[in-house]
Each structure stands twice: as structure tokens, then as C-alpha cells.
PDB file of N, CA and C in Angstrom:
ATOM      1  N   UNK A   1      30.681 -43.113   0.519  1.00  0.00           N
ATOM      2  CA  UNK A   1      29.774 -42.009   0.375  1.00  0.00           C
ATOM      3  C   UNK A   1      29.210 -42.002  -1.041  1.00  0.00           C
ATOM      4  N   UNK A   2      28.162 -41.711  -1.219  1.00  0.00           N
ATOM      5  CA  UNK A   2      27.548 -42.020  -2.390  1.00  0.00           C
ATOM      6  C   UNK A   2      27.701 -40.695  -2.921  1.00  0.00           C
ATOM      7  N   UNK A   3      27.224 -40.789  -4.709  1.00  0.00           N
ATOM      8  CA  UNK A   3      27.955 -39.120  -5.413  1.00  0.00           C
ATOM      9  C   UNK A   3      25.889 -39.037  -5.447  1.00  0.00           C
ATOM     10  N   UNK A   4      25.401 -37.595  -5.506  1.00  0.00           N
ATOM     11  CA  UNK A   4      24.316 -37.463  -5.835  1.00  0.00           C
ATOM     12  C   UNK A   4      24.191 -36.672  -7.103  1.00  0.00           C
ATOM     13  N   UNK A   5      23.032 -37.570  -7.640  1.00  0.00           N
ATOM     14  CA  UNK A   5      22.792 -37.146  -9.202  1.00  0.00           C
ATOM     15  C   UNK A   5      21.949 -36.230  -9.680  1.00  0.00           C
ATOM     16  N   UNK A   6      22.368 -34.838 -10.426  1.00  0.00           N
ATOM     17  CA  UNK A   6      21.102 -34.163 -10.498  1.00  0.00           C
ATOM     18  C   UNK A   6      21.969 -33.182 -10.570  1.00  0.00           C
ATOM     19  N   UNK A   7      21.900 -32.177 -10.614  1.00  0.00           N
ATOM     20  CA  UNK A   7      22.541 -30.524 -11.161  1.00  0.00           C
ATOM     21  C   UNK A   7      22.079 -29.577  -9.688  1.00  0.00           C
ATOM     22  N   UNK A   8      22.786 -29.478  -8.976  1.00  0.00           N
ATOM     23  CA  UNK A   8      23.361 -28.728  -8.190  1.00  0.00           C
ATOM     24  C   UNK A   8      23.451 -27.184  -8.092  1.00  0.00           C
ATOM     25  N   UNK A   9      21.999 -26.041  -7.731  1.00  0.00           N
ATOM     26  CA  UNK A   9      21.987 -24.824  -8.433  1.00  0.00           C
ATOM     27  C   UNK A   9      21.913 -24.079  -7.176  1.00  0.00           C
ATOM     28  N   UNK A  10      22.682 -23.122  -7.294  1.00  0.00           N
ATOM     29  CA  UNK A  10      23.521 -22.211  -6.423  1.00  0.00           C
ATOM     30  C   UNK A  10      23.093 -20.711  -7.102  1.00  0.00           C
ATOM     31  N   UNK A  11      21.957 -20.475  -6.300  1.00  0.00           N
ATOM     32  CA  UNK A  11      21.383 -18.992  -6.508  1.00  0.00           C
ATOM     33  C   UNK A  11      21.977 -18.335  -5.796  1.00  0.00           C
ATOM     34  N   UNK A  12      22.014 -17.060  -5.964  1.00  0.00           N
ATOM     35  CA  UNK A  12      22.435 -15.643  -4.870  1.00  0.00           C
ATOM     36  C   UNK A  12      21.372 -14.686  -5.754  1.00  0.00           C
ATOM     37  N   UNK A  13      20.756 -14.379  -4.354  1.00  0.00           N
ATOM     38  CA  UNK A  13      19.916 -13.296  -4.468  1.00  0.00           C
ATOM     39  C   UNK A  13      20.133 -12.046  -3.789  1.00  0.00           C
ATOM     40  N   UNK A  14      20.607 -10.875  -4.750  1.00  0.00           N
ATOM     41  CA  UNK A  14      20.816  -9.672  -3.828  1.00  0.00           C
ATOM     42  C   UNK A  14      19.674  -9.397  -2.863  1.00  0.00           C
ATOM     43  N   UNK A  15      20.188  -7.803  -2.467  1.00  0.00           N
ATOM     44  CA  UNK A  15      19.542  -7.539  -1.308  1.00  0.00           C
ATOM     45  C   UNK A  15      17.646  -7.052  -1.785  1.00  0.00           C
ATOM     46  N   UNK A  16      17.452  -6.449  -3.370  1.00  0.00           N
ATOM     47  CA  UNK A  16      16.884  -5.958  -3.789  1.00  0.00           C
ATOM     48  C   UNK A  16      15.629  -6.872  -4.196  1.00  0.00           C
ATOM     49  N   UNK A  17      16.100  -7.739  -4.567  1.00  0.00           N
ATOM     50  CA  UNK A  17      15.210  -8.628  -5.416  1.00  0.00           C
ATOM     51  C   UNK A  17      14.959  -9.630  -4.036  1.00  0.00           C
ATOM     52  N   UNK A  18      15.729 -10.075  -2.820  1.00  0.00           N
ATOM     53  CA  UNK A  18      14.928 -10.581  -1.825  1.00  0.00           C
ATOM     54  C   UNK A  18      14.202  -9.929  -0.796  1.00  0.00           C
ATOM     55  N   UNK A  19      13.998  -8.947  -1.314  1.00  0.00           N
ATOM     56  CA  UNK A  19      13.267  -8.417   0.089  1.00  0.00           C
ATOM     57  C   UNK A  19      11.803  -8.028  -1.083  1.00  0.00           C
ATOM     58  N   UNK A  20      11.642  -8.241  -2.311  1.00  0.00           N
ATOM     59  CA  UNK A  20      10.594  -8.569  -2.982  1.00  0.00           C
ATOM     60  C   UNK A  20       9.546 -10.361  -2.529  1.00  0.00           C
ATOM     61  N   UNK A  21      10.241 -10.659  -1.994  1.00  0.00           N
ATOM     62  CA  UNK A  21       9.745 -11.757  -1.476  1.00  0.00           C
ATOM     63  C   UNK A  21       9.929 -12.351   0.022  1.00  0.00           C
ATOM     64  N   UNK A  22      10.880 -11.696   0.503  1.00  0.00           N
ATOM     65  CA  UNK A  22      10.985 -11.908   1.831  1.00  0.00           C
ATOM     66  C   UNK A  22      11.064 -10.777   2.758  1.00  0.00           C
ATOM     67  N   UNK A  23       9.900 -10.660   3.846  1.00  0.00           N
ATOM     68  CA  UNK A  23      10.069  -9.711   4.699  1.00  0.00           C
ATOM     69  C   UNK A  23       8.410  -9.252   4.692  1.00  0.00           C
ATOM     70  N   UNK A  24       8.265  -8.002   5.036  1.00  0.00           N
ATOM     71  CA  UNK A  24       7.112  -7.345   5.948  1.00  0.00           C
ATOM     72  C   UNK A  24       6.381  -6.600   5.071  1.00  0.00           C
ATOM     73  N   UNK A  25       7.278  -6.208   3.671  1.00  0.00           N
ATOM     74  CA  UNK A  25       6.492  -5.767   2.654  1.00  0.00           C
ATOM     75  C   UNK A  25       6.693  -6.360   1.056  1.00  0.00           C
ATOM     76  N   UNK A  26       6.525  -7.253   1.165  1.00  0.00           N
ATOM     77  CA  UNK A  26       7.020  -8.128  -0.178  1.00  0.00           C
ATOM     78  C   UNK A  26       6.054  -8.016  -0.866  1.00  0.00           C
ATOM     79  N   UNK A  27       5.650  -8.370  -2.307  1.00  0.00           N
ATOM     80  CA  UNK A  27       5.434  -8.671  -3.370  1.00  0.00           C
ATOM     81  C   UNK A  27       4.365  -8.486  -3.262  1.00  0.00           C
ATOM     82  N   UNK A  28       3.812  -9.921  -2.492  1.00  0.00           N
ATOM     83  CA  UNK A  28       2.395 -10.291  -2.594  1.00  0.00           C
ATOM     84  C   UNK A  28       1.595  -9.611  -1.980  1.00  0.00           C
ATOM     85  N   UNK A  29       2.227  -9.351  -0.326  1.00  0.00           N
ATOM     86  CA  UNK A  29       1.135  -8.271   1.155  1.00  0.00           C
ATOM     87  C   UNK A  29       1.298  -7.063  -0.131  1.00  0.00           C
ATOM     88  N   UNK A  30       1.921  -6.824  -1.093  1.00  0.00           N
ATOM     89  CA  UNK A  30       1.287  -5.201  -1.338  1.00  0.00           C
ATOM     90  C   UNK A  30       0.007  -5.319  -2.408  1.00  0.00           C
ATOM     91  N   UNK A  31       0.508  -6.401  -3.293  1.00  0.00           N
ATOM     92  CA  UNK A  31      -0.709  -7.108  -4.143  1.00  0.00           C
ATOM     93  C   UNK A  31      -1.847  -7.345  -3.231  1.00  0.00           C
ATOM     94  N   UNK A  32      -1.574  -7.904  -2.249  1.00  0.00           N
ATOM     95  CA  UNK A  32      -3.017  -8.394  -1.247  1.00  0.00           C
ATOM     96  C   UNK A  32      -3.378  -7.160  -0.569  1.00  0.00           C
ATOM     97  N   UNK A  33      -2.798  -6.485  -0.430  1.00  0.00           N
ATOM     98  CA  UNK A  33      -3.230  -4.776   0.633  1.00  0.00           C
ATOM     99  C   UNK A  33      -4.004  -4.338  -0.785  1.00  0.00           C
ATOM    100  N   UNK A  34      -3.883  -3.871  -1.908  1.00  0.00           N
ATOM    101  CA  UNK A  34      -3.878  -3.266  -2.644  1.00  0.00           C
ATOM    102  C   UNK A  34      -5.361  -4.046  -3.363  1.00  0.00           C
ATOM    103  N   UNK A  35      -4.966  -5.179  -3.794  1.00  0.00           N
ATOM    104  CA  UNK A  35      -6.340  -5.540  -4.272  1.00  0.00           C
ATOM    105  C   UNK A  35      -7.542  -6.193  -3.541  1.00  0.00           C
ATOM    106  N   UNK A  36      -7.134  -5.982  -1.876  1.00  0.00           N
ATOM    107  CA  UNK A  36      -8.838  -6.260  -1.160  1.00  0.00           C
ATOM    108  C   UNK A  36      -9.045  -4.932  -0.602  1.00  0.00           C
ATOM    109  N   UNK A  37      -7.882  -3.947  -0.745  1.00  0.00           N
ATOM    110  CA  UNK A  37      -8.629  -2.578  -0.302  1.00  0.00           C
ATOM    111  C   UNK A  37      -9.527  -2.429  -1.304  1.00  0.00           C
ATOM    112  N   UNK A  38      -8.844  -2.292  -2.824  1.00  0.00           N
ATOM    113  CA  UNK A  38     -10.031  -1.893  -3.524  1.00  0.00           C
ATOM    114  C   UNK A  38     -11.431  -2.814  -3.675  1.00  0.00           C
ATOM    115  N   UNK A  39     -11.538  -3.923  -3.492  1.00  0.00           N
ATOM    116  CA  UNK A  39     -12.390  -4.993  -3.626  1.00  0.00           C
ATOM    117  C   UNK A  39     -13.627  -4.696  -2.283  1.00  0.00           C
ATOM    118  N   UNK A  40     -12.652  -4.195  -1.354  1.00  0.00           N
ATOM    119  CA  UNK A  40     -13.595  -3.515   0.219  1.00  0.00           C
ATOM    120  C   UNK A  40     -14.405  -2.262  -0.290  1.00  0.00           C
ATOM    121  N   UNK A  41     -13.134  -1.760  -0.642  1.00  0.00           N
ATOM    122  CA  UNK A  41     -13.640  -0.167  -1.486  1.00  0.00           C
ATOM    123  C   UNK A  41     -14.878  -0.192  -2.142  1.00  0.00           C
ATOM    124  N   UNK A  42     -14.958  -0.954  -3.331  1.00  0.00           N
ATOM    125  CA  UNK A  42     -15.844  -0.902  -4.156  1.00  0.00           C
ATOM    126  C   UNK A  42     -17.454  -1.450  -3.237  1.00  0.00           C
ATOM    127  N   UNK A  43     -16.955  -2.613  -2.639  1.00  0.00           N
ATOM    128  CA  UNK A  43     -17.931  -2.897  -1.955  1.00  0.00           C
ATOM    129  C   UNK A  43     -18.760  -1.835  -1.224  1.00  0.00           C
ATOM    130  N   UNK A  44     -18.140  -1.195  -0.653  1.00  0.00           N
ATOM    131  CA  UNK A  44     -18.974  -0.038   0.483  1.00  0.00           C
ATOM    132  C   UNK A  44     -19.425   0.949  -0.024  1.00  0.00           C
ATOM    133  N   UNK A  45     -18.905   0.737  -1.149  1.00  0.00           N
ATOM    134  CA  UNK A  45     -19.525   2.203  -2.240  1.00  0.00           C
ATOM    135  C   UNK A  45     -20.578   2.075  -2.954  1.00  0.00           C
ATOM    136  N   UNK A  46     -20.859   0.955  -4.030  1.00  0.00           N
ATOM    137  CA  UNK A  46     -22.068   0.350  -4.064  1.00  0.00           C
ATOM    138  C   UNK A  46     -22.839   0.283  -3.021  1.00  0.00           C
ATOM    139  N   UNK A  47     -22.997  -0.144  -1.761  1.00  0.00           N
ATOM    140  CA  UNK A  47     -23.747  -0.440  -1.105  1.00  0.00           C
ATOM    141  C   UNK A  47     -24.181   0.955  -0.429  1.00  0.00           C
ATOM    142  N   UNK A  48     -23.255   1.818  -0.392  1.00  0.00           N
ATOM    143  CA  UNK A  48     -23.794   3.240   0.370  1.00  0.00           C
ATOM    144  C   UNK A  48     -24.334   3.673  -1.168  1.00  0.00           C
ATOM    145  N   UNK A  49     -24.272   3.928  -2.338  1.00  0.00           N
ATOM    146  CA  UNK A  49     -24.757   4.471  -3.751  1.00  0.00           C
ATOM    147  C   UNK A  49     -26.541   3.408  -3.462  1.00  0.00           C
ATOM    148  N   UNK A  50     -26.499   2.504  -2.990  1.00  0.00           N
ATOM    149  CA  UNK A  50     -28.046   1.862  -3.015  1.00  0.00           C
ATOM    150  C   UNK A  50     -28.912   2.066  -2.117  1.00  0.00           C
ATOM    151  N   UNK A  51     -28.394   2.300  -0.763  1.00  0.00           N
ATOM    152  CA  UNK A  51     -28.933   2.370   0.621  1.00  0.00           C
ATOM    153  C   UNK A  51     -28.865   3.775   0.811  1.00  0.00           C
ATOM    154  N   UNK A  52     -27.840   4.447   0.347  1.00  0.00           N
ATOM    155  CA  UNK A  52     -28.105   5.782   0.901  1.00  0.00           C
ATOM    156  C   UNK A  52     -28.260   7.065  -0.261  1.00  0.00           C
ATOM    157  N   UNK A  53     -28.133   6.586  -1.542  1.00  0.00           N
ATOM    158  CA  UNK A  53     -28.201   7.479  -3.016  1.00  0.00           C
ATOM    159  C   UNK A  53     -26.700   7.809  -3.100  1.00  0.00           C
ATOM    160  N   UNK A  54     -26.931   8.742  -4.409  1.00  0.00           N
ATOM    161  CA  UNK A  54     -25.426   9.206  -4.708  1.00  0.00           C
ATOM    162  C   UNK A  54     -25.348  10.270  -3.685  1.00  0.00           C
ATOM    163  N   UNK A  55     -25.777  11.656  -3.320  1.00  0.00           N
ATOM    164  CA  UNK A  55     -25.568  12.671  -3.260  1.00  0.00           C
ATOM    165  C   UNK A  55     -25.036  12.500  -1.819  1.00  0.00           C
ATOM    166  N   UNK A  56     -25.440  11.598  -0.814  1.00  0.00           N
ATOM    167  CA  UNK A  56     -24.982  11.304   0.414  1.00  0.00           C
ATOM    168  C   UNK A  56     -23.943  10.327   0.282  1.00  0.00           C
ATOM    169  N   UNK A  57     -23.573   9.486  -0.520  1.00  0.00           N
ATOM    170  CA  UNK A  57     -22.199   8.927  -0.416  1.00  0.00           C
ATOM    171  C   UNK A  57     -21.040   9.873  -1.241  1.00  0.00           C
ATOM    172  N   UNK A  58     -21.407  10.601  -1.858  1.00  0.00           N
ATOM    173  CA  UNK A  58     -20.583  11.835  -2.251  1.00  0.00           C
ATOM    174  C   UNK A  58     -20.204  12.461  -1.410  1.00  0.00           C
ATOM    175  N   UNK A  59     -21.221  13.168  -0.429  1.00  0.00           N
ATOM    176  CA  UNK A  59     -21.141  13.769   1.039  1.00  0.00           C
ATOM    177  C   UNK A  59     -19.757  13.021   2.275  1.00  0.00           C
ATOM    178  N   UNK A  60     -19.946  12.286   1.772  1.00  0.00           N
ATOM    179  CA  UNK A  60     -19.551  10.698   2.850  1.00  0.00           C
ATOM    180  C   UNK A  60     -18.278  10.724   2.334  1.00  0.00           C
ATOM    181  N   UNK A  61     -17.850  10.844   1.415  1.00  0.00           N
ATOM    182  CA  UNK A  61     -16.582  10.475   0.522  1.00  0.00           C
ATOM    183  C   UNK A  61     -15.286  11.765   1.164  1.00  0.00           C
ATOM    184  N   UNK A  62     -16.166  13.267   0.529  1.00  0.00           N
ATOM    185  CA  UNK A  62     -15.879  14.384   0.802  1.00  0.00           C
ATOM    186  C   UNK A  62     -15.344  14.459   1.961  1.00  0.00           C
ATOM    187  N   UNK A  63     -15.751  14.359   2.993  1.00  0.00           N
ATOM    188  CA  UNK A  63     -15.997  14.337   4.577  1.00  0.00           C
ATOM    189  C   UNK A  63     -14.357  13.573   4.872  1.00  0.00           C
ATOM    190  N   UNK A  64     -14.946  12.241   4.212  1.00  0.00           N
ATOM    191  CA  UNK A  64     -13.350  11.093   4.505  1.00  0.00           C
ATOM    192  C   UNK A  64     -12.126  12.036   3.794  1.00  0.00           C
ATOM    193  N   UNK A  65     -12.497  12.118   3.049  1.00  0.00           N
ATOM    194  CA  UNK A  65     -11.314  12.813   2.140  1.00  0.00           C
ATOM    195  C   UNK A  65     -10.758  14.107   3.023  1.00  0.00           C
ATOM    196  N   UNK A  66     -11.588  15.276   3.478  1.00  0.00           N
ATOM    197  CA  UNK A  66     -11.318  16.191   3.969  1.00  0.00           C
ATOM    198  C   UNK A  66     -10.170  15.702   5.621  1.00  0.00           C
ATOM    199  N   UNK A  67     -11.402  14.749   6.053  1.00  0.00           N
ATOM    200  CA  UNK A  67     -10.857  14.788   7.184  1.00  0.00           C
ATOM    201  C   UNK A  67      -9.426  13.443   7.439  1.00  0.00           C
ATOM    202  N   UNK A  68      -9.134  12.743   7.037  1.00  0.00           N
ATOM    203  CA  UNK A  68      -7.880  12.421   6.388  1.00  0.00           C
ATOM    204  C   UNK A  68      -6.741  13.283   6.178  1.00  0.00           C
ATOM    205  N   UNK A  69      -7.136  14.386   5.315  1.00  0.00           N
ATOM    206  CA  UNK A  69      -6.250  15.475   4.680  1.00  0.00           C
ATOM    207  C   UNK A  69      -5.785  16.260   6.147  1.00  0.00           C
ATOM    208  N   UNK A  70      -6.863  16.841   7.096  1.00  0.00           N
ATOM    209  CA  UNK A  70      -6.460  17.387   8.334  1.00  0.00           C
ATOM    210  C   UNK A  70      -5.586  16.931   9.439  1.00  0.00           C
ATOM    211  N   UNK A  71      -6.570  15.279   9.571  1.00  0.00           N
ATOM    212  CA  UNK A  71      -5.351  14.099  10.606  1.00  0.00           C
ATOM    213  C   UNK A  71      -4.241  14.090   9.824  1.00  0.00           C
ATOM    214  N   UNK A  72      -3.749  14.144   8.457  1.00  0.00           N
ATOM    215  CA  UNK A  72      -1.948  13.622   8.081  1.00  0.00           C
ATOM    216  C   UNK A  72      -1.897  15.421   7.868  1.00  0.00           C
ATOM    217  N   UNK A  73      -2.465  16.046   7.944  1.00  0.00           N
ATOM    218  CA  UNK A  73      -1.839  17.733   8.440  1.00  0.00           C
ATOM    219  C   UNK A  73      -1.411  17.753   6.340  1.00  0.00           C
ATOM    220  N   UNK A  74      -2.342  17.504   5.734  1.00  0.00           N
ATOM    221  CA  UNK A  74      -1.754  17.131   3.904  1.00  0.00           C
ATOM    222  C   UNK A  74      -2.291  19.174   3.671  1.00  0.00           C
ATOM    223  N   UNK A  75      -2.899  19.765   4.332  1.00  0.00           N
ATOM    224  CA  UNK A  75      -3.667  20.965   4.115  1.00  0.00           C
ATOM    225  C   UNK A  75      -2.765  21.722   4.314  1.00  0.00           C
ATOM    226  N   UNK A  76      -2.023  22.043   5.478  1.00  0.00           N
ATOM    227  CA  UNK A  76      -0.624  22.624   6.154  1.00  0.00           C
ATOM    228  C   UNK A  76       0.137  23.278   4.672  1.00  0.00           C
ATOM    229  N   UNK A  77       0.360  24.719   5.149  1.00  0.00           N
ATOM    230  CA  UNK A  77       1.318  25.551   3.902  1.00  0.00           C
ATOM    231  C   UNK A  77       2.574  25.550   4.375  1.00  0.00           C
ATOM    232  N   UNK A  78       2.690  25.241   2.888  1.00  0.00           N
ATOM    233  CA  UNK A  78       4.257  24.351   2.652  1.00  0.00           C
ATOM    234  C   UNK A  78       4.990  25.860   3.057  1.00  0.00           C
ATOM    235  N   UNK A  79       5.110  27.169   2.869  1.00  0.00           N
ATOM    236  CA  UNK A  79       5.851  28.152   3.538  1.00  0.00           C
ATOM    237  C   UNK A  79       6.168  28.164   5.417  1.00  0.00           C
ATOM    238  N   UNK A  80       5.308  27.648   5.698  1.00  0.00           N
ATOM    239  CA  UNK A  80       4.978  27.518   6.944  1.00  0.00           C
ATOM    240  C   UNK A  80       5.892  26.766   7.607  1.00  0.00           C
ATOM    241  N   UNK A  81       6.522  25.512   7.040  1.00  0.00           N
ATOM    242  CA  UNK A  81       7.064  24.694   7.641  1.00  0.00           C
ATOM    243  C   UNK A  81       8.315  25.047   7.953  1.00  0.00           C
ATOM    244  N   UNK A  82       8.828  24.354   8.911  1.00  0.00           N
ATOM    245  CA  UNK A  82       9.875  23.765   9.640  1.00  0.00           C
ATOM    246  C   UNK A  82      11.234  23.907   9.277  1.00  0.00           C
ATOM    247  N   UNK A  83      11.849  24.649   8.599  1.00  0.00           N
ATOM    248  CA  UNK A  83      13.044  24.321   8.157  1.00  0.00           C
ATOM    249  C   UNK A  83      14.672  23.704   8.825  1.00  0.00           C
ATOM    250  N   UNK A  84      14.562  22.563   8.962  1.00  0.00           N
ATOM    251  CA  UNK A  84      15.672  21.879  10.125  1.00  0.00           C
ATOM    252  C   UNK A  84      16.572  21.374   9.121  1.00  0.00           C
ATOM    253  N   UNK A  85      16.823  21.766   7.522  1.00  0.00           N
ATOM    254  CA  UNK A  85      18.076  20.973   7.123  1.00  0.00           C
ATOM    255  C   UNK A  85      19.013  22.217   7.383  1.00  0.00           C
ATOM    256  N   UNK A  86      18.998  23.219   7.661  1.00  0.00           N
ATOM    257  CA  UNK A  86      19.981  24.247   7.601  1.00  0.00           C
ATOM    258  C   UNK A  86      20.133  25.127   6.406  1.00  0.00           C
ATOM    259  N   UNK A  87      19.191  24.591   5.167  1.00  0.00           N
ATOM    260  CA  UNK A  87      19.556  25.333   3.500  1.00  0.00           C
ATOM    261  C   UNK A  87      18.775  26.430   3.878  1.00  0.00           C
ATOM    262  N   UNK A  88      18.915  27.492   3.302  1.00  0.00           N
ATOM    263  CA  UNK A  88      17.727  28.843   3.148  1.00  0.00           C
ATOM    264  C   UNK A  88      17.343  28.470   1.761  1.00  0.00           C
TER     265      UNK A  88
END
């Protein structure tokens, strides 16, 4: 059997630092989510600021923003809610 030559390196990677690179939300998909949203972003905004002026992509913005806020219920008073841990 032959000996093999060369240095022999024996990583261990906790649980923390591999799931920075391995899995469904690692490193890069948040780098890549993150910098072609904004790269999309910017795109559609310029292009509605040329084609349609400011005062209607302001309109446009508002609208998204509002109605976003209603679908995730972000408007909803916080007295209002639910109390299911049992604390008063």
C-alpha cells in the first residue's frame, strides 16, 4: 500500500457556520435575493419616474406600500391582538 504525500486536513464545521453555506438560505441566495431585488427595484423605478413622471410613481409606490401593509395585516392594533401565551 502506498503512504500518500501531502498534509491531510480535517475540518469540522459546526452547525452555524454550515448552514451559511449549505442549505436553502445560505450566504450567497440572500446576497443574490437581496442584490437583484434591488437591481429589479431600481430598474422599475427609473423607468416608471420616465414613462410615467414622479408624482404617479409616488402614487404607485404609496398604493404598494399601503396595500402590502393590509395583506401582512402590519396596520392591525397591537392591543387588539390575540393573547395565547397565558401572561397578562
Amino acid at each position: 500500500m502506498k503512504k500518500k504525500r501531502g498534509q491531510r486536513f480535517n475540518v469540522h464545521i459546526n452547525n452555524e457556520l454550515k448552514e451559511v453555506f449549505v442549505g436553502h438560505h445560505t450566504l450567497f441566495s440572500v446576497i443574490g435575493f437581496t442584490v437583484g431585488g434591488i437591481l429589479v427595484g431600481e430598474t422599475l423605478k427609473e423607468w416608471a419616474h420616465i414613462h410615467l413622471g414622479l408624482p404617479l410613481t409616488l402614487i404607485i409606490g404609496f398604493v404598494l406600500i399601503f396595500l402590502t401593509g393590509v395583506i401582512l395585516h402590519k396596520f392591525s392594533d397591537p392591543s387588539e391582538a390575540k393573547n395565547d401565551d397565558g401572561l397578562v
